[in-house]
Structure formats: structure tokens, C-alpha cells
Coordinates of C-alpha atoms in Angstrom, one line a residue:
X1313 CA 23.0 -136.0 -82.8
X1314 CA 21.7 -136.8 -86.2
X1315 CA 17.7 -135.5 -86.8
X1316 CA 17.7 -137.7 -89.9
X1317 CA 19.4 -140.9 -91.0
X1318 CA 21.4 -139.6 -93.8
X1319 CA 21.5 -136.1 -92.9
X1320 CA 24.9 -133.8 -91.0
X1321 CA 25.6 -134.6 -87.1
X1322 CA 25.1 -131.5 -84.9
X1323 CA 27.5 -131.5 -81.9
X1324 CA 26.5 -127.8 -81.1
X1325 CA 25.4 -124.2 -81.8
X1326 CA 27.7 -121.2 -80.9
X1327 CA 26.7 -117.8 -81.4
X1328 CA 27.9 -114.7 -79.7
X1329 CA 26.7 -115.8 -75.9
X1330 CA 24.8 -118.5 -76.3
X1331 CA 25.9 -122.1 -77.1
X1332 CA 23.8 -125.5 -77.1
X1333 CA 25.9 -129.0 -76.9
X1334 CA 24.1 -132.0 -78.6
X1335 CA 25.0 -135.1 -77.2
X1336 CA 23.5 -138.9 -76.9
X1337 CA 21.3 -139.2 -73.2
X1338 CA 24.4 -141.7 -71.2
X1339 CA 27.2 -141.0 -68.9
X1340 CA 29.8 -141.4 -71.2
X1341 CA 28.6 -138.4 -73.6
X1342 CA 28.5 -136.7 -70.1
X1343 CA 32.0 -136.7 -69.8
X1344 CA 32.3 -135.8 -73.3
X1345 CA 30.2 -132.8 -72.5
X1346 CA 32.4 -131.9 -69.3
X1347 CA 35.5 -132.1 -71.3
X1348 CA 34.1 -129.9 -74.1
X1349 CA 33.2 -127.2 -71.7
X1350 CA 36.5 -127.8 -69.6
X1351 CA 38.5 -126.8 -72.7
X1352 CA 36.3 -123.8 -73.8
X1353 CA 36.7 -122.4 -70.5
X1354 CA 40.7 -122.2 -70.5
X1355 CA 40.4 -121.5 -74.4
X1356 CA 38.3 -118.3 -73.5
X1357 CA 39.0 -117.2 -69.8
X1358 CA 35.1 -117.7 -69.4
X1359 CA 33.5 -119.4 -66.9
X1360 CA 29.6 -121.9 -66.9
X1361 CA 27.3 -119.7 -65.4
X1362 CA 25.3 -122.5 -63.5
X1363 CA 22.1 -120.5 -62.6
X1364 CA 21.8 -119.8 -66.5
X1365 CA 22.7 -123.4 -67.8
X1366 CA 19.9 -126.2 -68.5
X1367 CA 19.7 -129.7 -69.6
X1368 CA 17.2 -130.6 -71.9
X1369 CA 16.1 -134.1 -72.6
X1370 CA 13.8 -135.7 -75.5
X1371 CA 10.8 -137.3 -74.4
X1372 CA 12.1 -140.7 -74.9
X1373 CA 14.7 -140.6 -72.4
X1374 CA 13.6 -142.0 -69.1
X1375 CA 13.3 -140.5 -66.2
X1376 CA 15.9 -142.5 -64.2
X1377 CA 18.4 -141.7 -67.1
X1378 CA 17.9 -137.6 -67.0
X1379 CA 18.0 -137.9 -63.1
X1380 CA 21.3 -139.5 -63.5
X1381 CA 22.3 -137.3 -66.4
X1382 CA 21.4 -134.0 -64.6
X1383 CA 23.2 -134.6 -61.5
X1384 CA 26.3 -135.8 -63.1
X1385 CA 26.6 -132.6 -65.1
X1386 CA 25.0 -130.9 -62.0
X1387 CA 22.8 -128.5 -64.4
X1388 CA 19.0 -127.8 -63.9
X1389 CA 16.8 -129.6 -66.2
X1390 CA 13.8 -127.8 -68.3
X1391 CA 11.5 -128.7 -70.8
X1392 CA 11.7 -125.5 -72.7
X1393 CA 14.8 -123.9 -74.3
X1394 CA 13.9 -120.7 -74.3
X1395 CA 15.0 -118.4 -76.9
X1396 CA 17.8 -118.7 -79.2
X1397 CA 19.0 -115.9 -81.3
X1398 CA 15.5 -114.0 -79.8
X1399 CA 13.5 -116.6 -81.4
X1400 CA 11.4 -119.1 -79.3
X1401 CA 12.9 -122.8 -79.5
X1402 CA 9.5 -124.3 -79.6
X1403 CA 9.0 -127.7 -79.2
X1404 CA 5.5 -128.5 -79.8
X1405 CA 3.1 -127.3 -82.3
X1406 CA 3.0 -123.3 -82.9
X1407 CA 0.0 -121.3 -81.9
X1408 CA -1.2 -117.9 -81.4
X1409 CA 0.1 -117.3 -77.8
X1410 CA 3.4 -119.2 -78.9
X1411 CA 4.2 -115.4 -80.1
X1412 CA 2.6 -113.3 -78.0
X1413 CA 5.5 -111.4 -77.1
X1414 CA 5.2 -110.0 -80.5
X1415 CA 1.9 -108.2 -79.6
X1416 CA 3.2 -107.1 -76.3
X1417 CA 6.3 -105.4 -77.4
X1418 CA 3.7 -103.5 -80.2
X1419 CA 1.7 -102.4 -77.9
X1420 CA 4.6 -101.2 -75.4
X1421 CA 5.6 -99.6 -78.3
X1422 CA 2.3 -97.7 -79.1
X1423 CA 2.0 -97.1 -74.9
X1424 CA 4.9 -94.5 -75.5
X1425 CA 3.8 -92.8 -78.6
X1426 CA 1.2 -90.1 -78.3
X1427 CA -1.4 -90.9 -81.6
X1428 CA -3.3 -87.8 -80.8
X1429 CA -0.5 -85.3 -81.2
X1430 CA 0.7 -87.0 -84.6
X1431 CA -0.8 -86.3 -88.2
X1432 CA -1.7 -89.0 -90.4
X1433 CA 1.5 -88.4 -92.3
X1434 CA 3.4 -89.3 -89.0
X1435 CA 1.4 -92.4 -88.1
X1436 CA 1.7 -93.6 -91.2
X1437 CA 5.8 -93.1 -91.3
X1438 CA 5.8 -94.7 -87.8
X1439 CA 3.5 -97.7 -88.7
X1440 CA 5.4 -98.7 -91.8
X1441 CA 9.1 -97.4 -89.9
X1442 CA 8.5 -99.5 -86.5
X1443 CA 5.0 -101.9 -86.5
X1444 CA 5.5 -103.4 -89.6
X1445 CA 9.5 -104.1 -89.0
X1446 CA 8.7 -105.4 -85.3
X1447 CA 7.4 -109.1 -86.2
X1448 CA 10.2 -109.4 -89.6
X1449 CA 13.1 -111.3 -87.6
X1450 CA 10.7 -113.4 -86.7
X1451 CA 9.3 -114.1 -89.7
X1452 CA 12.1 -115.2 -91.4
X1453 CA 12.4 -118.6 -90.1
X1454 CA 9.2 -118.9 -88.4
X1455 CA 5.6 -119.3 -90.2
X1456 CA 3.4 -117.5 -87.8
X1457 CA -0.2 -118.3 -87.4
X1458 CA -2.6 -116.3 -89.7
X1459 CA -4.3 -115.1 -86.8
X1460 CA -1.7 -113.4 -85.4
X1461 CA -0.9 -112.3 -88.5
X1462 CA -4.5 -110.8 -88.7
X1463 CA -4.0 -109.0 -85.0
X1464 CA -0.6 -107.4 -85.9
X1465 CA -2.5 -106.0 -89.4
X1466 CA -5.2 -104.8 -87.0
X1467 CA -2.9 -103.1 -84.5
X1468 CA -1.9 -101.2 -87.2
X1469 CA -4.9 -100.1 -88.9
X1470 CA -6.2 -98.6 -85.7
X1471 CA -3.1 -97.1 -85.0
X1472 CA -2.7 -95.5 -88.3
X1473 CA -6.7 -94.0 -88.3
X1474 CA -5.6 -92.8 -84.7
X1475 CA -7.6 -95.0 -82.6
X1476 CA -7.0 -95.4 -78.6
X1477 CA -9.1 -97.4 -76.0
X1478 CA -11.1 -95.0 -75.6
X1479 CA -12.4 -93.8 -78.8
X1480 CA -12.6 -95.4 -82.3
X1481 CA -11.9 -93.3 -84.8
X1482 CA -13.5 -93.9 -88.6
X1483 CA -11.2 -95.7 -90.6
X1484 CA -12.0 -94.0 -94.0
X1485 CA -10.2 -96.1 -96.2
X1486 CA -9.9 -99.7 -96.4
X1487 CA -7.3 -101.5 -95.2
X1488 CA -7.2 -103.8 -99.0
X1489 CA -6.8 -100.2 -100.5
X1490 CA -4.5 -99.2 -98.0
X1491 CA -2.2 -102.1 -99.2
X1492 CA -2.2 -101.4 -102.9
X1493 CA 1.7 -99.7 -104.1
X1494 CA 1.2 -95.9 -104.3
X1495 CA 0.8 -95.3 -107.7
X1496 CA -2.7 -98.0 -107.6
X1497 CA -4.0 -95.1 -105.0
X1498 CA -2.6 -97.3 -101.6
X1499 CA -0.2 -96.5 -99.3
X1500 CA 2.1 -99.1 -99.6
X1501 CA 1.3 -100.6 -96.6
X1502 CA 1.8 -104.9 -96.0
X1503 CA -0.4 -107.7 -94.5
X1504 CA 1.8 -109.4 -92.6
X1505 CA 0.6 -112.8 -94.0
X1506 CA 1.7 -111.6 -97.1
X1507 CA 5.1 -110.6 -95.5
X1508 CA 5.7 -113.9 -93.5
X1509 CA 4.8 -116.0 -97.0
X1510 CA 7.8 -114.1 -98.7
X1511 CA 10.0 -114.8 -95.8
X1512 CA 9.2 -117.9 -96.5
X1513 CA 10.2 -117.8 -100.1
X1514 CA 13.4 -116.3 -99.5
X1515 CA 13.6 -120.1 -97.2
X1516 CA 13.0 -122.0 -100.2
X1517 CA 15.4 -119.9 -102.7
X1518 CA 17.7 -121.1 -100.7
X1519 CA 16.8 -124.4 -100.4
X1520 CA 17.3 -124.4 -103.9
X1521 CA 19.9 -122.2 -104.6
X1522 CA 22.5 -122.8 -101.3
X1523 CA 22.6 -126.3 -100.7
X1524 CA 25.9 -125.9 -98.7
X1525 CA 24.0 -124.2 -95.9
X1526 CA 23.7 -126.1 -92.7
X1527 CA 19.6 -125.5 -92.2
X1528 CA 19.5 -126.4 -96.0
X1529 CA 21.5 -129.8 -95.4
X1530 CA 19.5 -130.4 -92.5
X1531 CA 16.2 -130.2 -93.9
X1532 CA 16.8 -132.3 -97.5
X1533 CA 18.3 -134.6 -95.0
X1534 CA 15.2 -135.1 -92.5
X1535 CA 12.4 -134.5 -95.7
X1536 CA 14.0 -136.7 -98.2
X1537 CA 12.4 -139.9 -98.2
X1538 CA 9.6 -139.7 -95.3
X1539 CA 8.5 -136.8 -97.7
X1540 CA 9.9 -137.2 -100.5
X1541 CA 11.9 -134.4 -100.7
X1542 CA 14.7 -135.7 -103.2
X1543 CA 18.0 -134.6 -103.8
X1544 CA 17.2 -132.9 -107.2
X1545 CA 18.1 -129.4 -107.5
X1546 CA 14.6 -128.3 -107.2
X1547 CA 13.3 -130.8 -105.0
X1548 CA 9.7 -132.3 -104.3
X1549 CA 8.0 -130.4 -101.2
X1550 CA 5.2 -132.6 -100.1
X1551 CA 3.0 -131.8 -96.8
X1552 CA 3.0 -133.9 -94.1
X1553 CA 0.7 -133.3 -91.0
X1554 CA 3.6 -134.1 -88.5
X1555 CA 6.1 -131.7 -90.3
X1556 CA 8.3 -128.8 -88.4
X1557 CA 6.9 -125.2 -88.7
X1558 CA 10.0 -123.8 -91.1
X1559 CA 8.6 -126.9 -93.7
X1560 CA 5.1 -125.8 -93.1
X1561 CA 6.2 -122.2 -94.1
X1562 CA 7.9 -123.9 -97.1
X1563 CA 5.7 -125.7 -98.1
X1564 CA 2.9 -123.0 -98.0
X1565 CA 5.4 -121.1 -100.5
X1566 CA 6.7 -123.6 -102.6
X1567 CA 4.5 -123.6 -105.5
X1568 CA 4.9 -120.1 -105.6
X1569 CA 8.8 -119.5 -105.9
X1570 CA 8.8 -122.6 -108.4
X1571 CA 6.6 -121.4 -110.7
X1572 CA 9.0 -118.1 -110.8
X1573 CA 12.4 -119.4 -111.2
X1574 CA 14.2 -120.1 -114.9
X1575 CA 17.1 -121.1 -116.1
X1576 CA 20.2 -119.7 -117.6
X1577 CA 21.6 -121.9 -120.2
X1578 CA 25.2 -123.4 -119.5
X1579 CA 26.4 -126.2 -120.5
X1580 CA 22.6 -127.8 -120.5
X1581 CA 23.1 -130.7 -118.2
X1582 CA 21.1 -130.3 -115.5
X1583 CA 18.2 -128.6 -117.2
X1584 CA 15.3 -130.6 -118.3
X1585 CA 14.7 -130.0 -121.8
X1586 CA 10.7 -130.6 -121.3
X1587 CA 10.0 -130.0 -117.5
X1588 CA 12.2 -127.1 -116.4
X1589 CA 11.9 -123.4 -117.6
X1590 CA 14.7 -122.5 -119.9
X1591 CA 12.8 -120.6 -123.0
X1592 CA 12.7 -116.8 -122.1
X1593 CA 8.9 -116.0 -121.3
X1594 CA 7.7 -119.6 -122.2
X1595 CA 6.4 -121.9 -119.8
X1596 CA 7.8 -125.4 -119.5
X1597 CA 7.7 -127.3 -123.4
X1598 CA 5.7 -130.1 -121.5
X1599 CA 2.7 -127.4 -121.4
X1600 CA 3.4 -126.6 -124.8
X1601 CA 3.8 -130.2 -126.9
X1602 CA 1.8 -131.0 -130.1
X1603 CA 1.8 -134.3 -129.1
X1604 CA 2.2 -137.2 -126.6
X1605 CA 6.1 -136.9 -125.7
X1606 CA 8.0 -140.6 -125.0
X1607 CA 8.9 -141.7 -121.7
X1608 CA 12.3 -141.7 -123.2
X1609 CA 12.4 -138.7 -124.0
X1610 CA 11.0 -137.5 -121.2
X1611 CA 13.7 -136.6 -119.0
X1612 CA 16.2 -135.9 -121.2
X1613 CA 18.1 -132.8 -120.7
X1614 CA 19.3 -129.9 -122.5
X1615 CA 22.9 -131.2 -123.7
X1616 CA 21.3 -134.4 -125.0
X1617 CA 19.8 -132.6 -128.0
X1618 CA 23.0 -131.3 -129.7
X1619 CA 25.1 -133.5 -131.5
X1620 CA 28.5 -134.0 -131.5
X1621 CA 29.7 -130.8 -133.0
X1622 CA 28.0 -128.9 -130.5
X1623 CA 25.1 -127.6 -132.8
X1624 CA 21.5 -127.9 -132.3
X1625 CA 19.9 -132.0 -132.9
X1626 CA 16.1 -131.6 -132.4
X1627 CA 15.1 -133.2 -136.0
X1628 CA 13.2 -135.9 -134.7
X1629 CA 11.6 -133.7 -132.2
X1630 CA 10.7 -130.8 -134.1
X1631 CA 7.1 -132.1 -135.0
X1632 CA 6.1 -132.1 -131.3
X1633 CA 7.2 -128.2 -130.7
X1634 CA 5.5 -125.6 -131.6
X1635 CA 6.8 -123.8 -134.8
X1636 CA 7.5 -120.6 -133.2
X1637 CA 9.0 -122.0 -130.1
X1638 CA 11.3 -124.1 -132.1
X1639 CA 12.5 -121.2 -134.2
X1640 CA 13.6 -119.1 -130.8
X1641 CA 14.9 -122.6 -129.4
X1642 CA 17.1 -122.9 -133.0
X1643 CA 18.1 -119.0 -132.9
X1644 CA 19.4 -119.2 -129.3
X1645 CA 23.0 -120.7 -128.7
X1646 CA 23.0 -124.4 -127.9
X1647 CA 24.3 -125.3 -124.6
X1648 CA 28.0 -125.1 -124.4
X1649 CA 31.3 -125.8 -122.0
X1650 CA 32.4 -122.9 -122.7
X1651 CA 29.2 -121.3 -120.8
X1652 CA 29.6 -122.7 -117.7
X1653 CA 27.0 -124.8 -115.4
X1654 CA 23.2 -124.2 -116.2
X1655 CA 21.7 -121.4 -113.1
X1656 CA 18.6 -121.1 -111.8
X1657 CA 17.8 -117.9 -112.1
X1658 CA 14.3 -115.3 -110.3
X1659 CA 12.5 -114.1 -113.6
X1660 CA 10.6 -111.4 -111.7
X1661 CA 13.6 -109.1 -111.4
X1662 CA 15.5 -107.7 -114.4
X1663 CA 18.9 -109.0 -112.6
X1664 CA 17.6 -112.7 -112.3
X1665 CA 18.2 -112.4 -108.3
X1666 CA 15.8 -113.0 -106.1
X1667 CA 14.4 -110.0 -103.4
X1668 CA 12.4 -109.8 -100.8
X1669 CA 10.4 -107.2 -102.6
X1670 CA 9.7 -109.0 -105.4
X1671 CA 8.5 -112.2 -103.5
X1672 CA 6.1 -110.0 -101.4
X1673 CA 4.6 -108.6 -105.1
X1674 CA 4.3 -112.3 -106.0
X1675 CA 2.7 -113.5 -102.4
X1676 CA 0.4 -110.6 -102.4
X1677 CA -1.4 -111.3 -105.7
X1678 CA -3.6 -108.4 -105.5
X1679 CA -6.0 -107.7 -107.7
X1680 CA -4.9 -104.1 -108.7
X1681 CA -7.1 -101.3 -110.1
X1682 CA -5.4 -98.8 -112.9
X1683 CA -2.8 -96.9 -112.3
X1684 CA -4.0 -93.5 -111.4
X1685 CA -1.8 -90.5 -113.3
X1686 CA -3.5 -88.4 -110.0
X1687 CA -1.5 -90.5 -106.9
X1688 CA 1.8 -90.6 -109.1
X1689 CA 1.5 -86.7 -109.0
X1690 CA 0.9 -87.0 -105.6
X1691 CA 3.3 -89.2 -104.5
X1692 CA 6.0 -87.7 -106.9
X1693 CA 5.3 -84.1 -105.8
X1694 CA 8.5 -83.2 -103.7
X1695 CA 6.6 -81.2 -100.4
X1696 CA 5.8 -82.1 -97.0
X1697 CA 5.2 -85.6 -96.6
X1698 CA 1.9 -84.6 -93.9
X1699 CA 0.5 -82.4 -97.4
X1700 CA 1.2 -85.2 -99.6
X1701 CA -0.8 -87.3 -97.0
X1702 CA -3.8 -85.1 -96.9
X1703 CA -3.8 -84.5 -100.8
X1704 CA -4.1 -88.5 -100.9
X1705 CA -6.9 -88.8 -98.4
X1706 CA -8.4 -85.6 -100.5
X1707 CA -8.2 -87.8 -103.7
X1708 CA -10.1 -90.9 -101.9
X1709 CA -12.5 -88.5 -101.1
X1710 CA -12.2 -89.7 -97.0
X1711 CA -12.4 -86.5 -95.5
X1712 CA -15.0 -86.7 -92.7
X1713 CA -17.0 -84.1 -93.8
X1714 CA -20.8 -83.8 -93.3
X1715 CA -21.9 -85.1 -96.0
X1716 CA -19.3 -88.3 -96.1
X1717 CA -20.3 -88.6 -92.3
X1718 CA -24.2 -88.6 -93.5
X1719 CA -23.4 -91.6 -96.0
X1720 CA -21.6 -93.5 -92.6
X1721 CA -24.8 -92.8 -90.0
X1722 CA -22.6 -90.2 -88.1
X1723 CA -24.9 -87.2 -88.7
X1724 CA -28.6 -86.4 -90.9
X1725 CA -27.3 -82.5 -91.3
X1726 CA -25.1 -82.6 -94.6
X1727 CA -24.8 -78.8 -95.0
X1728 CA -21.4 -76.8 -94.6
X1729 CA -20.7 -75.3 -91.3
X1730 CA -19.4 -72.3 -92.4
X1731 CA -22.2 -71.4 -95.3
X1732 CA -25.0 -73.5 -93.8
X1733 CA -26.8 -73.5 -97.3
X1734 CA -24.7 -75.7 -99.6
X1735 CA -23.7 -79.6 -98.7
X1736 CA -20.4 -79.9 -97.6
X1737 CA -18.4 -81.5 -100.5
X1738 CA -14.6 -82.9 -99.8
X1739 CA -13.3 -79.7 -102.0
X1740 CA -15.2 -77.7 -99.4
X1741 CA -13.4 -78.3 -96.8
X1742 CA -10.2 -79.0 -98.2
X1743 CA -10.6 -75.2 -99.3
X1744 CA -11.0 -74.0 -95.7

């Protein structure tokens, strides 16, 4: 089957156990099906496990035709896949019970652990270790709704404070704070929207950067001219109410991994000269121009401003260019064969290769407070990671003591316990 006009022809899937035939709804791709399986099962000494084997037809296939079809191949038919690879094969819009099975297998997970009998320290290794890793394989092709993103987040904020369904517990810190790096006074914890979003961003890397892929082929293919998604190497990602999830994900993330790649200079053909990034630190010369730049000029690339010894042309271009942006443009090396093919490369690492890490700094965007010389002591100290875990909560000041728990409505007595004269301060009773 073909999903797009112009795009690759999918006869079938294989992976480990699993394997899904794509074929055209008649009796003579039947046969072809019959035959294919025929072979595989004297190639592989396996045999079709008819209770496990379904037949799934598009909605514009009659019913006549899959009654036919179905008996003929004598398989079951079902309007639902299942799961391939673990992940859902959804065939309708997603929604928040589409993944629900994420929330159950975190809270089976939470059934067996005992919160009381852990220290903060341990909750907190446990919740970034296990309930933050849970939903990941799913997230990287799926864009799951931000709702239940926003459940998984709250699953573990009440595990890590130590509620249970019985008792809330206070939840001293917030959870914005909580999500700050370490050395901005969080605990390097993640919102799973932001996590999903850099999934997502590792998706359109590659849609950039691994055009050989079979999803990537796929995708260009299906997007291309319904959405205009052209064959470019950074193509235009438009959004489209009728669009799969995996391009809703993209295209949620596009603007954000375009806006951080570059280029390395090669041989300077297939970098824009105005549009694409190619000036260390500098933002495309478009932004930049003195003045209004000719359409003929426009999409010129690199290579079409040396001249024919290979040396730097940009004479009749250097009025529209800012001084100093000419100069490092005339004091880098002009694009060469020599140099290879242009790259595209991630600015926000030092290597130029794009990381998971780094796309979830970018898709977070927080709004991050000085570093604090106090949590990098902390964090840097080399003891018990339950002390260093306390001595954090001691610096936020989120100790309940009285007088904290007088500021929350908990309590209207504020005086120590032990001295009952003097309010109850957080160095108190972190002196006890």
C-alpha cells in the first residue's frame, strides 16, 4: 500500500514476533498474502497462530468485500490493531484515555512501594529513576495529550511529598521550583510536556537530518503537497486539522529545533546565503540587511558568491551587510570542494550534535532565577544523598516547623516545642 501518491509502498512490518502484511482489499492480494505466509512458515519452522491473527480493513472497504476477504484468509476481523512494538496503533484521534495504561502501570507501580518508610531522598531517586522513565517509550513517537501530561506530573508530585489516599501531605516546594536544574535551587525534576516536546524534536532532527529513514520517507511523502511539506532539506511544516498525531508532535516542535540548527560550511551549495544560519552566533543575514535585498538575489546560495578562483565575490553586496558581519564573513574561508557537502549542524551543544538533553533545556524555556553558590555546595558536597536532600529542603526554608506551619493555616502556636519561649525558626529544628 502506498499512504501517499509519491511516497514508498509498504508490503509489511516485521519485528521480533510481530509482523503486519499490507495488501489491496480483493481476492487476488489474498492469495498473495497466503503465499507470503506459506513461504515464511517453511523459511522459519513457524507456524500462524490463528487465535492471535486479525484482518483489519479501512473504512472504505465494503462490507460484502471484508466478509469475502476474511473467510478466504479464514482470520478474525477487528477494528483495532492493538499494540505494536507496546505502542497503541490508534486509528482515530488521540485522547486522554487513549493512554491510560500509562497511569495504571504508575500507579501499580506506586501500589508496591511503601512512601511512608522512604525519606525524601529516596522518593525523589525513585520518582526521577522509575515515574519519570515510565511514559518516555511512549513519548517518542507519540504526542500525548497535555492533560495526561499534567496527571503523570501530578502523580509524581504527590508521590515525591509522600502523599497516599488517605492523607495529603504539605507539598513545601513548588513543583515550577522543583523543576529548575540543581544549581537554580530545583531538583532537576521534568514536566512531562516538556519531555514529550523534546521527543518530539529529536522526530524532526531527523526529519531533517535522516532522510533515508523509512518513517522520514513516509511522512515528506504524505505532507508534501497537501501540506506543503517540500522536499527541501529543512522543509515547510504547516498544520493541518486532519493531520496524524506524530505530525501534530512535529509540528508543535518545529519552530523550535529550526530556530537551533546552523550550518557548517562545505562546499556552500545547499546553504542559503540570506535565509539559512551559517555566520557563527549570527542570526540569518535576511534579519540583518541594510537594505531591501533583490528577488534575485534572494535565494542564492553560499557557492554563488565566490568567483572563479574560489575567493570571496560579495562586492556588489557588501553595502547591504553590515560592516562587522561582512568582515567575519571575509575572514572566514569561502566555501570549498575540498570541505566537503554543507551540514546542518545543533548549535546548543559544543559538538554540534543534537541530545535529548539539550532539546528538553530548549522546550522547557524556564525562566531561571540566579545561580545560587549555596545548592552547588549542596549538590557538590560528596555525602549521603538523604543529607544532601534535607540540607536542600533546609536552604528553601520548607521544613514544617511551627512557625512555617503558622504562615500555611496548620497551627496559631509558633513557639518551639522543646524551649516553648522562642519561635521555632527552620535552623531550630534543623539543630535538633
Amino acid at each position: 500500500i502506498q499512504l501517499s501518491k509519491d511516497g514508498p509502498a509498504l508490503s509489511h512490518l516485521a519485528f521480533a514476533d510481530d509482523l503486519i502484511l499490507f495488501a489491496e482489499a480483493s481476492l487476488e492480494q489474498v492469495e498473495v498474502i497466503q503465499d507470503c505466509l506459506t513461504s515464511f512458515c517453511a523459511s522459519s519452522g513457524q507456524k500462524v497462530s490463528l487465535d492471535k491473527t486479525r484482518v483489519f480493513f479501512s473504512k472504505n472497504v465494503s462490507f460484502s468485500a471484508r466478509e469475502s476477504i476474511s473467510a478466504a484468509l479464514g482470520f478474525q476481523q477487528t477494528g483495532n490493531l492493538g499494540k505494536y512494538l507496546g505502542i497503541p496503533a490508534h486509528h482515530s484521534r488521540v485522547n486522554r484515555s487513549s493512554y491510560q495504561d500509562i497511569i495504571e502501570k504508575l500507579n501499580q507501580r506506586l501500589s508496591g512501594w511503601k512512601a511512608r518508610n522512604l525519606s525524601f531522598a529516596g522518593r525523589l531517586t525513585l520518582t526521577k529513576s522509575v515515574l519519570e522513565a515510565l511514559p518516555s517509550y511512549t513519548m517518542q513517537t507519540v504526542q500525548l495529550p497535555n492533560l495526561l501530561c499534567d496527571e503523570i506530573d501530578r502523580i509524581c508530585r504527590n508521590f515525591l511529598w509522600g502523599d497516599n489516599q488517605i492523607q495529603k501531605k504539605c507539598h513545601a516546594v513548588g513543583w515550577g521550583t522543583l523543576c529548575y536544574p540543581k544549581e537554580y535551587g530545583g531538583l532537576g525534576l521534568r514536566r512531562m510536556r516538556d519531555v514529550n516536546t523534546s521527543f518530539m524534536m529529536k522526530n524532526c532532527w531527523s526529519l531533517i537530518t535522516e532522510p533515508q529513514k523509512l518513517w522520514v520517507r513516509v511522512v515528506k511523502a504524505k505532507y508534501k503537497s497537501k501540506y506543503k511539506c517540500s522536499n527541501e532539506i529543512i522543509p515547510k511544516v504547516v498544520k493541518k486539522s486532519n493531520m496524524s498525531n506524530l505530525w501534530h508532535g512535529i509540528n508543535g516542535a518545529w519552530n523550535l529545533v529550526v530556530s537551533n540548527i546552523g550550518w557548517q560550511l562545505g562546499n556552500g551549495r545547499m546553504i542559503k546565503f540570506w535565509y539559512d544560519k551559517w555566520i557563527p552566533n549570527s542570526p540569518p543575514l535576511i534579519q540583518c540587511a541594510l537594505t531591501f535585498i533583490p528577488p534575485v538575489e534572494l535565494f542564492k546560495s553560499v557557492s554563488d558568491y565566490t568567483n572563479m578562483l574560489g575567493i570571496w565575490d560579495l562586492s556588489h553586496i557588501q553595502d547591504w551587510i553590515p560592516a562587522e558581519l561582512l568582515a567575519i564573513i571575509l575572514c572566514s574561508p569561502p566555501p570549498s570542494e575540498d570541505a566537503g557537502i554543507d551540514k546542518i549542524i545543533w548549535n546548543p551543544t559544543t559538538d554540534d550534535l543534537f541530545t535529548i538533553k539539550s532539546a528538553h533545556e530548549i522546550a522547557a524555556q524556564q525562566m531561571l532565577p540566579a545561580k545560587s553558590p549555596l545548592f552547588k555546595q549542596i549538590w557538590k558536597w560528596h555525602g549521603p544523598e538523604r543529607v544532601r536532600a534535607f540540607l536542600w529542603r533546609v536552604a528553601h526554608e520548607s521544613l514544617l516547623t511551627n512557625s512555617c506551619r503558622v504562615k500555611r493555616g496548620m497551627t496559631s502556636d509558633s513557639t518551639c516545642g522543646e524551649c516553648r519561649q522562642a519561635m521555632e525558626t527552620t535552623l531550630q529544628f534543623s539543630l535538633k
